Amino acid sequence: QLHHLAGLLLVPPGLEGADVATWLGGGRAHRDELLSQLQAKLPPSLMIPEGRLEYLLEQALSAQVARCQYHNASEAHLSLFSDYQAGIECLPTQTVQVLEHHTDEIWHICFSNNGTMLATASKDKQAAIWAVKPGGGSLGLVHVLRGHDHPVAFVSWSPDDRLLLTCSDETLRLFDVASGQMLHLFSQHRESVTSCAWMPDSRRFLSGSIDKTILMFDVQGTELQRWKRPYRVQDMAVSHNATCLFVACSDRQVHIMRLSDQREVVLQEGSPITSIALSPDSSHLLVNLQSHTVHLWQLGDIAQPYPQNLGVGPDPFDLVPTSPAMEYKVNDGKQGRYVLRSGFGGSEGSFVVHGSEDCQVYVWHRDSGDLLLRLEGHAGTVNSVAWNPANPYMLASASDDHTVRIWLAAAALQQQQHGSGSGMAAAGRLGRGGVVGGDR
């Protein structure tokens, strides 16, 4: 067959003019197909695979980006003439605005999925919605969500960013983002609601409580499902494709439930769990411990759909990891007293960010575990942090000092200076926060 294919590359004697043009059916596509078949029969040492050089060059450029711990751009400017380099100027280190609306501790913040808004939840019994102004340097207050009878502990955006949920004591409230009006009050839980998580359709969501129940509602207010658990729910998350529910519990475990068949596996921790954070692609999970420690769990294909009736390969739930892949220490690992929340951020979720009771914001490289930054500026415990999903240069942090600080990378400030000519003033009121430095 190899000789036959090779022989077809030569035009048989006697063919001339139009007959040559129609040899093998005519056109370059037919000859390319013949070469492809021939190449499949030959070892690479005899015939270099098509596109091999381009593949090697792309591989080399990707390796350069992977080696750079400060890479934090959606599109890196790569060149074959010099190695790719990025520095600390690509990470958000400069406080460019301090949000001072709230009158008490701020317990949770969250950027909208499109990165154009920020929601804040406070002990002052209010939540607020802020809009990122054109130019991406500062935020403006849009709505104050009043009516809560108790402190607001948690906020969650619907996947389409049209609705916002707030958790306050035993209740959840659903707000319309455009108008700021409350649409529905959910009061089925008997004790404090600790967290909530949306389904991808933006029409249903789940809530968890220390009353040991997990409830599913639709946005019309109907209770769709109820799970009674033997443990208190500390925090929860739903995978991006709604295949799995992740529940942090009072028993030092993270329970992973596959919603299609209710099968459940656990990740075992050695200290009490305060909160969890799931990466956007559901491939990694951050578990925040009371011991001021953050564990990174690599989930593999756990959150991928598994057709049980087809028996295709091993069930990912049989391959659940038994130990975390990485550990990050905060505040020297001292025992903590409060619920602190961490998150993924930056380009491709390459960084882990966490607040601390020492008033600082910590930033690590996710895969290497190196501490890159410790950001100073807050005067109280940093309870929650949020990296803008649409702008890798923007980070927000919320504190007991009643403020939210907006951080930008120096590279973004340089872009503003060149683009608007107004420099850092265009980014809002400047704060006094800065970088302490990271342990390399």
GROMACS .gro file of C-alpha atoms in nm:
model
  440
    1GLN     CA    1   0.000   0.000   0.000
    2LEU     CA    2   0.291   0.234   0.072
    3HIS     CA    3   0.436   0.176  -0.276
    4HIS     CA    4   0.093   0.228  -0.430
    5LEU     CA    5   0.041   0.562  -0.255
    6ALA     CA    6   0.392   0.679  -0.346
    7GLY     CA    7   0.335   0.581  -0.707
    8LEU     CA    8   0.023   0.794  -0.724
    9LEU     CA    9   0.233   1.105  -0.662
   10LEU     CA   10   0.375   1.067  -1.013
   11VAL     CA   11   0.161   1.150  -1.313
   12PRO     CA   12   0.144   0.837  -1.538
   13PRO     CA   13   0.320   0.872  -1.875
   14GLY     CA   14   0.101   0.970  -2.164
   15LEU     CA   15  -0.113   1.222  -1.976
   16GLU     CA   16  -0.102   1.574  -2.112
   17GLY     CA   17  -0.288   1.904  -2.082
   18ALA     CA   18  -0.635   1.869  -1.931
   19ASP     CA   19  -0.574   1.506  -1.832
   20VAL     CA   20  -0.294   1.615  -1.597
   21ALA     CA   21  -0.524   1.872  -1.434
   22THR     CA   22  -0.781   1.605  -1.355
   23TRP     CA   23  -0.533   1.347  -1.229
   24LEU     CA   24  -0.652   1.218  -0.887
   25GLY     CA   25  -0.976   1.411  -0.936
   26GLY     CA   26  -0.811   1.749  -0.987
   27GLY     CA   27  -0.738   2.026  -0.742
   28ARG     CA   28  -0.485   2.065  -0.462
   29ALA     CA   29  -0.716   1.910  -0.200
   30HIS     CA   30  -0.684   1.568  -0.359
   31ARG     CA   31  -0.305   1.579  -0.361
   32ASP     CA   32  -0.304   1.696   0.001
   33GLU     CA   33  -0.523   1.402   0.094
   34LEU     CA   34  -0.284   1.166  -0.082
   35LEU     CA   35   0.012   1.315   0.107
   36SER     CA   36  -0.178   1.283   0.434
   37GLN     CA   37  -0.242   0.912   0.372
   38LEU     CA   38   0.120   0.858   0.274
   39GLN     CA   39   0.244   1.040   0.582
   40ALA     CA   40   0.034   0.815   0.806
   41LYS     CA   41   0.224   0.513   0.673
   42LEU     CA   42   0.572   0.659   0.725
   43PRO     CA   43   0.761   0.713   1.052
   44PRO     CA   44   0.833   1.080   1.144
   45SER     CA   45   1.205   1.020   1.090
   46LEU     CA   46   1.141   0.967   0.719
   47MET     CA   47   0.869   1.225   0.660
   48ILE     CA   48   0.830   1.523   0.894
   49PRO     CA   49   0.464   1.558   1.000
   50GLU     CA   50   0.278   1.849   0.849
   51GLY     CA   51   0.280   2.159   1.068
   52ARG     CA   52   0.550   2.013   1.294
   53LEU     CA   53   0.758   2.332   1.299
   54GLU     CA   54   0.457   2.548   1.382
   55TYR     CA   55   0.362   2.308   1.664
   56LEU     CA   56   0.714   2.321   1.810
   57LEU     CA   57   0.723   2.701   1.798
   58GLU     CA   58   0.385   2.726   1.972
   59GLN     CA   59   0.503   2.476   2.232
   60ALA     CA   60   0.815   2.684   2.299
   61LEU     CA   61   0.614   3.004   2.339
   62SER     CA   62   0.364   2.834   2.570
   63ALA     CA   63   0.651   2.704   2.784
   64GLN     CA   64   0.785   3.058   2.820
   65VAL     CA   65   0.447   3.182   2.945
   66ALA     CA   66   0.413   2.888   3.186
   67ARG     CA   67   0.754   2.962   3.340
   68CYS     CA   68   0.663   3.325   3.407
   69GLN     CA   69   0.490   3.345   3.747
   70TYR     CA   70   0.375   3.702   3.686
   71HIS     CA   71   0.202   3.632   3.355
   72ASN     CA   72  -0.137   3.800   3.389
   73ALA     CA   73  -0.274   3.908   3.055
   74SER     CA   74  -0.547   3.768   2.835
   75GLU     CA   75  -0.320   3.813   2.531
   76ALA     CA   76   0.054   3.794   2.584
   77HIS     CA   77   0.278   3.967   2.329
   78LEU     CA   78   0.507   3.681   2.233
   79SER     CA   79   0.806   3.693   2.002
   80LEU     CA   80   1.059   3.445   1.869
   81PHE     CA   81   1.331   3.708   1.897
   82SER     CA   82   1.332   3.730   2.278
   83ASP     CA   83   1.205   3.536   2.579
   84TYR     CA   84   0.869   3.633   2.725
   85GLN     CA   85   0.895   3.825   3.051
   86ALA     CA   86   0.637   3.981   3.283
   87GLY     CA   87   0.693   4.137   3.622
   88ILE     CA   88   0.509   4.249   3.931
   89GLU     CA   89   0.367   4.541   3.731
   90CYS     CA   90   0.115   4.292   3.585
   91LEU     CA   91  -0.040   4.218   3.926
   92PRO     CA   92  -0.284   4.449   4.110
   93THR     CA   93  -0.069   4.621   4.371
   94GLN     CA   94  -0.193   4.982   4.376
   95THR     CA   95  -0.499   5.099   4.571
   96VAL     CA   96  -0.680   5.329   4.330
   97GLN     CA   97  -1.012   5.368   4.513
   98VAL     CA   98  -1.161   5.314   4.859
   99LEU     CA   99  -1.537   5.247   4.873
  100GLU     CA  100  -1.674   5.391   5.197
  101HIS     CA  101  -2.052   5.357   5.175
  102HIS     CA  102  -2.098   5.088   5.442
  103THR     CA  103  -2.109   5.181   5.810
  104ASP     CA  104  -2.002   4.846   5.956
  105GLU     CA  105  -1.791   4.540   5.876
  106ILE     CA  106  -1.808   4.413   5.517
  107TRP     CA  107  -1.831   4.036   5.514
  108HIS     CA  108  -1.852   3.942   5.147
  109ILE     CA  109  -1.792   4.089   4.800
  110CYS     CA  110  -1.836   3.941   4.455
  111PHE     CA  111  -1.786   4.069   4.100
  112SER     CA  112  -2.055   3.998   3.845
  113ASN     CA  113  -1.972   3.730   3.590
  114ASN     CA  114  -1.916   3.988   3.315
  115GLY     CA  115  -1.695   4.197   3.543
  116THR     CA  116  -1.897   4.517   3.507
  117MET     CA  117  -2.044   4.523   3.861
  118LEU     CA  118  -1.946   4.449   4.220
  119ALA     CA  119  -2.182   4.342   4.501
  120THR     CA  120  -2.098   4.404   4.867
  121ALA     CA  121  -2.259   4.256   5.182
  122SER     CA  122  -2.223   4.416   5.523
  123LYS     CA  123  -2.298   4.381   5.891
  124ASP     CA  124  -2.486   4.714   5.860
  125LYS     CA  125  -2.784   4.514   5.720
  126GLN     CA  126  -2.730   4.640   5.368
  127ALA     CA  127  -2.600   4.509   5.039
  128ALA     CA  128  -2.487   4.735   4.759
  129ILE     CA  129  -2.431   4.713   4.385
  130TRP     CA  130  -2.145   4.908   4.229
  131ALA     CA  131  -2.071   4.961   3.860
  132VAL     CA  132  -1.723   4.961   3.707
  133LYS     CA  133  -1.695   5.291   3.525
  134PRO     CA  134  -1.578   5.317   3.162
  135GLY     CA  135  -1.203   5.285   3.153
  136GLY     CA  136  -1.208   5.018   3.423
  137GLY     CA  137  -1.035   5.218   3.694
  138SER     CA  138  -1.305   5.311   3.944
  139LEU     CA  139  -1.651   5.209   4.064
  140GLY     CA  140  -1.968   5.405   4.127
  141LEU     CA  141  -2.257   5.319   4.360
  142VAL     CA  142  -2.568   5.210   4.168
  143HIS     CA  143  -2.811   5.055   4.419
  144VAL     CA  144  -2.833   5.014   4.796
  145LEU     CA  145  -3.032   4.698   4.878
  146ARG     CA  146  -3.213   4.772   5.203
  147GLY     CA  147  -3.484   4.588   5.392
  148HIS     CA  148  -3.273   4.325   5.566
  149ASP     CA  149  -3.352   4.273   5.934
  150HIS     CA  150  -3.010   4.127   6.010
  151PRO     CA  151  -2.651   4.157   5.877
  152VAL     CA  152  -2.598   4.044   5.518
  153ALA     CA  153  -2.343   3.764   5.511
  154PHE     CA  154  -2.334   3.652   5.148
  155VAL     CA  155  -2.422   3.767   4.794
  156SER     CA  156  -2.440   3.571   4.470
  157TRP     CA  157  -2.492   3.680   4.108
  158SER     CA  158  -2.706   3.479   3.868
  159PRO     CA  159  -2.502   3.349   3.571
  160ASP     CA  160  -2.670   3.605   3.340
  161ASP     CA  161  -2.602   3.886   3.595
  162ARG     CA  162  -2.967   3.998   3.594
  163LEU     CA  163  -3.046   3.880   3.947
  164LEU     CA  164  -2.870   3.898   4.284
  165LEU     CA  165  -2.927   3.685   4.593
  166THR     CA  166  -2.848   3.798   4.947
  167CYS     CA  167  -2.825   3.578   5.259
  168SER     CA  168  -2.926   3.740   5.587
  169ASP     CA  169  -2.981   3.527   5.897
  170GLU     CA  170  -3.257   3.271   5.816
  171THR     CA  171  -3.367   3.433   5.490
  172LEU     CA  172  -3.266   3.486   5.129
  173ARG     CA  173  -3.376   3.781   4.920
  174LEU     CA  174  -3.383   3.798   4.541
  175PHE     CA  175  -3.318   4.137   4.380
  176ASP     CA  176  -3.352   4.265   4.026
  177VAL     CA  177  -3.014   4.412   3.934
  178ALA     CA  178  -3.142   4.670   3.687
  179SER     CA  179  -3.391   4.832   3.927
  180GLY     CA  180  -3.254   4.730   4.266
  181GLN     CA  181  -3.602   4.611   4.367
  182MET     CA  182  -3.659   4.300   4.579
  183LEU     CA  183  -3.848   4.033   4.385
  184HIS     CA  184  -3.894   3.763   4.646
  185LEU     CA  185  -3.824   3.670   5.008
  186PHE     CA  186  -3.733   3.307   5.089
  187SER     CA  187  -3.782   3.212   5.455
  188GLN     CA  188  -3.798   2.831   5.453
  189HIS     CA  189  -3.478   2.778   5.653
  190ARG     CA  190  -3.502   2.757   6.033
  191GLU     CA  191  -3.149   2.875   6.110
  192SER     CA  192  -2.889   3.102   5.948
  193VAL     CA  193  -2.835   3.063   5.575
  194THR     CA  194  -2.460   3.040   5.518
  195SER     CA  195  -2.442   3.043   5.138
  196CYS     CA  196  -2.625   2.996   4.809
  197ALA     CA  197  -2.528   2.887   4.457
  198TRP     CA  198  -2.695   2.933   4.119
  199MET     CA  199  -2.769   2.670   3.857
  200PRO     CA  200  -2.641   2.760   3.507
  201ASP     CA  201  -2.991   2.839   3.375
  202SER     CA  202  -3.024   3.146   3.604
  203ARG     CA  203  -3.373   3.021   3.694
  204ARG     CA  204  -3.289   2.794   3.988
  205PHE     CA  205  -3.056   2.813   4.286
  206LEU     CA  206  -2.962   2.621   4.601
  207SER     CA  207  -2.920   2.744   4.957
  208GLY     CA  208  -2.742   2.587   5.253
  209SER     CA  209  -2.791   2.645   5.624
  210ILE     CA  210  -2.667   2.541   5.963
  211ASP     CA  211  -3.015   2.385   6.005
  212LYS     CA  212  -2.865   2.089   5.813
  213THR     CA  213  -3.078   2.135   5.501
  214ILE     CA  214  -3.003   2.219   5.138
  215LEU     CA  215  -3.297   2.363   4.943
  216MET     CA  216  -3.349   2.422   4.571
  217PHE     CA  217  -3.577   2.707   4.459
  218ASP     CA  218  -3.681   2.866   4.135
  219VAL     CA  219  -3.684   3.243   4.096
  220GLN     CA  220  -4.064   3.248   4.123
  221GLY     CA  221  -4.029   3.139   4.488
  222THR     CA  222  -4.120   2.772   4.456
  223GLU     CA  223  -3.928   2.517   4.662
  224LEU     CA  224  -3.829   2.246   4.415
  225GLN     CA  225  -3.624   2.006   4.625
  226ARG     CA  226  -3.504   1.952   4.979
  227TRP     CA  227  -3.206   1.751   5.105
  228LYS     CA  228  -3.176   1.678   5.475
  229ARG     CA  229  -2.812   1.630   5.573
  230PRO     CA  230  -2.647   1.496   5.891
  231TYR     CA  231  -2.417   1.800   5.909
  232ARG     CA  232  -2.429   2.177   5.918
  233VAL     CA  233  -2.360   2.345   5.585
  234GLN     CA  234  -2.072   2.595   5.607
  235ASP     CA  235  -2.049   2.682   5.237
  236MET     CA  236  -2.144   2.544   4.897
  237ALA     CA  237  -2.075   2.569   4.524
  238VAL     CA  238  -2.220   2.423   4.204
  239SER     CA  239  -2.000   2.310   3.914
  240HIS     CA  240  -2.015   2.518   3.597
  241ASN     CA  241  -2.217   2.248   3.418
  242ALA     CA  242  -2.444   2.169   3.716
  243THR     CA  243  -2.325   1.809   3.741
  244CYS     CA  244  -2.193   1.836   4.098
  245LEU     CA  245  -2.273   2.010   4.423
  246PHE     CA  246  -1.982   2.086   4.659
  247VAL     CA  247  -2.075   2.126   5.026
  248ALA     CA  248  -1.835   2.230   5.303
  249CYS     CA  249  -1.954   2.087   5.631
  250SER     CA  250  -1.908   2.111   6.003
  251ASP     CA  251  -1.750   1.762   6.005
  252ARG     CA  252  -1.422   1.881   5.844
  253GLN     CA  253  -1.522   1.736   5.509
  254VAL     CA  254  -1.619   1.863   5.167
  255HIS     CA  255  -1.901   1.648   5.034
  256ILE     CA  256  -1.927   1.621   4.655
  257MET     CA  257  -2.269   1.511   4.531
  258ARG     CA  258  -2.338   1.416   4.170
  259LEU     CA  259  -2.685   1.551   4.108
  260SER     CA  260  -2.778   1.298   3.838
  261ASP     CA  261  -2.758   0.989   4.061
  262GLN     CA  262  -2.704   1.142   4.410
  263ARG     CA  263  -2.372   0.957   4.449
  264GLU     CA  264  -2.153   1.126   4.709
  265VAL     CA  265  -1.780   1.129   4.785
  266VAL     CA  266  -1.580   1.334   5.035
  267LEU     CA  267  -1.257   1.531   5.062
  268GLN     CA  268  -1.123   1.493   5.414
  269GLU     CA  269  -0.960   1.787   5.592
  270GLY     CA  270  -0.783   1.794   5.927
  271SER     CA  271  -0.915   2.128   6.053
  272PRO     CA  272  -1.256   2.298   6.062
  273ILE     CA  273  -1.358   2.439   5.724
  274THR     CA  274  -1.477   2.799   5.700
  275SER     CA  275  -1.542   2.837   5.325
  276ILE     CA  276  -1.467   2.699   4.978
  277ALA     CA  277  -1.409   2.843   4.630
  278LEU     CA  278  -1.452   2.653   4.303
  279SER     CA  279  -1.256   2.750   3.992
  280PRO     CA  280  -1.467   2.866   3.693
  281ASP     CA  281  -1.397   2.541   3.503
  282SER     CA  282  -1.458   2.327   3.816
  283SER     CA  283  -1.115   2.167   3.790
  284HIS     CA  284  -0.978   2.306   4.118
  285LEU     CA  285  -1.122   2.369   4.463
  286LEU     CA  286  -0.991   2.597   4.737
  287VAL     CA  287  -1.072   2.491   5.093
  288ASN     CA  288  -1.021   2.757   5.361
  289LEU     CA  289  -0.944   2.625   5.707
  290GLN     CA  290  -0.979   2.785   6.046
  291SER     CA  291  -0.606   2.734   6.094
  292HIS     CA  292  -0.535   3.020   5.849
  293THR     CA  293  -0.447   2.762   5.584
  294VAL     CA  294  -0.580   2.727   5.229
  295HIS     CA  295  -0.572   2.390   5.051
  296LEU     CA  296  -0.586   2.348   4.675
  297TRP     CA  297  -0.755   2.029   4.556
  298GLN     CA  298  -0.717   1.913   4.196
  299LEU     CA  299  -1.050   1.764   4.095
  300GLY     CA  300  -0.962   1.615   3.757
  301ASP     CA  301  -1.279   1.505   3.575
  302ILE     CA  302  -1.497   1.480   3.886
  303ALA     CA  303  -1.730   1.753   3.760
  304GLN     CA  304  -1.756   1.612   3.407
  305PRO     CA  305  -2.074   1.428   3.304
  306TYR     CA  306  -2.043   1.050   3.343
  307PRO     CA  307  -2.286   0.827   3.149
  308GLN     CA  308  -2.328   0.544   3.400
  309ASN     CA  309  -2.534   0.331   3.161
  310LEU     CA  310  -2.260   0.329   2.894
  311GLY     CA  311  -1.978   0.216   3.120
  312VAL     CA  312  -1.724   0.429   2.935
  313GLY     CA  313  -1.402   0.426   3.139
  314PRO     CA  314  -1.375   0.452   3.517
  315ASP     CA  315  -1.619   0.663   3.713
  316PRO     CA  316  -1.439   0.990   3.809
  317PHE     CA  317  -1.594   0.954   4.154
  318ASP     CA  318  -1.378   0.644   4.201
  319LEU     CA  319  -1.068   0.858   4.144
  320VAL     CA  320  -1.132   1.130   4.402
  321PRO     CA  321  -0.802   1.273   4.540
  322THR     CA  322  -0.703   1.177   4.892
  323SER     CA  323  -0.489   1.482   4.971
  324PRO     CA  324  -0.460   1.842   4.854
  325ALA     CA  325  -0.218   1.932   4.576
  326MET     CA  326  -0.098   2.256   4.736
  327GLU     CA  327  -0.106   2.436   5.071
  328TYR     CA  328  -0.093   2.811   5.125
  329LYS     CA  329  -0.030   2.960   5.470
  330VAL     CA  330  -0.183   3.290   5.587
  331ASN     CA  331  -0.073   3.493   5.890
  332ASP     CA  332   0.190   3.229   5.972
  333GLY     CA  333  -0.081   2.965   6.013
  334LYS     CA  334  -0.215   3.111   6.339
  335GLN     CA  335  -0.557   2.989   6.450
  336GLY     CA  336  -0.829   3.211   6.306
  337ARG     CA  337  -1.157   3.328   6.453
  338TYR     CA  338  -1.360   3.443   6.151
  339VAL     CA  339  -1.494   3.320   5.818
  340LEU     CA  340  -1.247   3.435   5.554
  341ARG     CA  341  -1.299   3.376   5.183
  342SER     CA  342  -1.043   3.314   4.909
  343GLY     CA  343  -1.067   3.292   4.533
  344PHE     CA  344  -0.900   3.229   4.201
  345GLY     CA  345  -0.808   3.512   3.970
  346GLY     CA  346  -0.592   3.662   3.704
  347SER     CA  347  -0.522   3.527   3.361
  348GLU     CA  348  -0.648   3.167   3.334
  349GLY     CA  349  -0.708   3.159   3.710
  350SER     CA  350  -0.335   3.131   3.771
  351PHE     CA  351  -0.341   3.306   4.109
  352VAL     CA  352  -0.493   3.240   4.451
  353VAL     CA  353  -0.595   3.540   4.663
  354HIS     CA  354  -0.697   3.540   5.029
  355GLY     CA  355  -0.762   3.790   5.306
  356SER     CA  356  -0.631   3.763   5.660
  357GLU     CA  357  -0.685   3.869   6.018
  358ASP     CA  358  -0.350   4.051   5.998
  359CYS     CA  359  -0.522   4.311   5.770
  360GLN     CA  360  -0.333   4.202   5.458
  361VAL     CA  361  -0.423   4.049   5.121
  362TYR     CA  362  -0.214   3.750   5.013
  363VAL     CA  363  -0.156   3.648   4.651
  364TRP     CA  364   0.012   3.321   4.549
  365HIS     CA  365   0.091   3.160   4.218
  366ARG     CA  366  -0.158   2.876   4.206
  367ASP     CA  367   0.066   2.601   4.070
  368SER     CA  368   0.405   2.684   4.222
  369GLY     CA  369   0.266   2.789   4.561
  370ASP     CA  370   0.504   3.086   4.575
  371LEU     CA  371   0.379   3.385   4.772
  372LEU     CA  372   0.399   3.676   4.527
  373LEU     CA  373   0.232   3.961   4.715
  374ARG     CA  374   0.118   4.080   5.055
  375LEU     CA  375  -0.090   4.394   5.011
  376GLU     CA  376  -0.122   4.644   5.295
  377GLY     CA  377  -0.381   4.916   5.339
  378HIS     CA  378  -0.673   4.783   5.541
  379ALA     CA  379  -0.706   4.865   5.912
  380GLY     CA  380  -0.905   4.553   6.002
  381THR     CA  381  -0.950   4.185   5.917
  382VAL     CA  382  -0.982   4.128   5.540
  383ASN     CA  383  -1.288   3.903   5.517
  384SER     CA  384  -1.337   3.865   5.144
  385VAL     CA  385  -1.150   3.919   4.819
  386ALA     CA  386  -1.264   3.916   4.458
  387TRP     CA  387  -1.066   3.924   4.134
  388ASN     CA  388  -1.247   4.080   3.839
  389PRO     CA  389  -1.321   3.792   3.596
  390ALA     CA  390  -1.311   4.024   3.295
  391ASN     CA  391  -1.013   4.236   3.396
  392PRO     CA  392  -0.710   4.045   3.529
  393TYR     CA  393  -0.558   4.375   3.643
  394MET     CA  394  -0.838   4.453   3.896
  395LEU     CA  395  -0.880   4.312   4.248
  396ALA     CA  396  -1.118   4.408   4.531
  397SER     CA  397  -1.085   4.340   4.905
  398ALA     CA  398  -1.337   4.392   5.187
  399SER     CA  399  -1.259   4.447   5.553
  400ASP     CA  400  -1.385   4.498   5.906
  401ASP     CA  401  -1.266   4.857   5.863
  402HIS     CA  402  -1.596   4.924   5.675
  403THR     CA  403  -1.421   4.972   5.338
  404VAL     CA  404  -1.364   4.799   5.008
  405ARG     CA  405  -1.031   4.869   4.842
  406ILE     CA  406  -0.995   4.851   4.465
  407TRP     CA  407  -0.650   4.746   4.347
  408LEU     CA  408  -0.507   4.787   3.997
  409ALA     CA  409  -0.188   4.670   3.833
  410ALA     CA  410   0.075   4.927   3.742
  411ALA     CA  411   0.047   4.806   3.383
  412ALA     CA  412  -0.321   4.907   3.380
  413LEU     CA  413  -0.239   5.250   3.522
  414GLN     CA  414   0.020   5.299   3.249
  415GLN     CA  415  -0.239   5.210   2.989
  416GLN     CA  416  -0.478   5.467   3.137
  417GLN     CA  417  -0.208   5.734   3.127
  418HIS     CA  418  -0.131   5.665   2.764
  419GLY     CA  419  -0.496   5.633   2.670
  420SER     CA  420  -0.657   5.924   2.854
  421GLY     CA  421  -0.366   6.145   2.950
  422SER     CA  422  -0.517   6.190   3.295
  423GLY     CA  423  -0.297   5.937   3.468
  424MET     CA  424  -0.387   5.773   3.796
  425ALA     CA  425  -0.644   6.041   3.879
  426ALA     CA  426  -0.873   5.875   3.625
  427ALA     CA  427  -0.879   5.565   3.845
  428GLY     CA  428  -1.065   5.731   4.132
  429ARG     CA  429  -0.962   5.852   4.475
  430LEU     CA  430  -0.616   5.725   4.556
  431GLY     CA  431  -0.560   5.528   4.873
  432ARG     CA  432  -0.239   5.468   5.064
  433GLY     CA  433  -0.223   5.091   5.016
  434GLY     CA  434   0.086   4.927   4.877
  435VAL     CA  435   0.295   4.613   4.848
  436VAL     CA  436   0.485   4.457   5.134
  437GLY     CA  437   0.632   4.193   4.907
  438GLY     CA  438   0.617   3.821   4.859
  439ASP     CA  439   0.830   3.535   4.981
  440ARG     CA  440   1.002   3.384   4.682
   0.00000   0.00000   0.00000
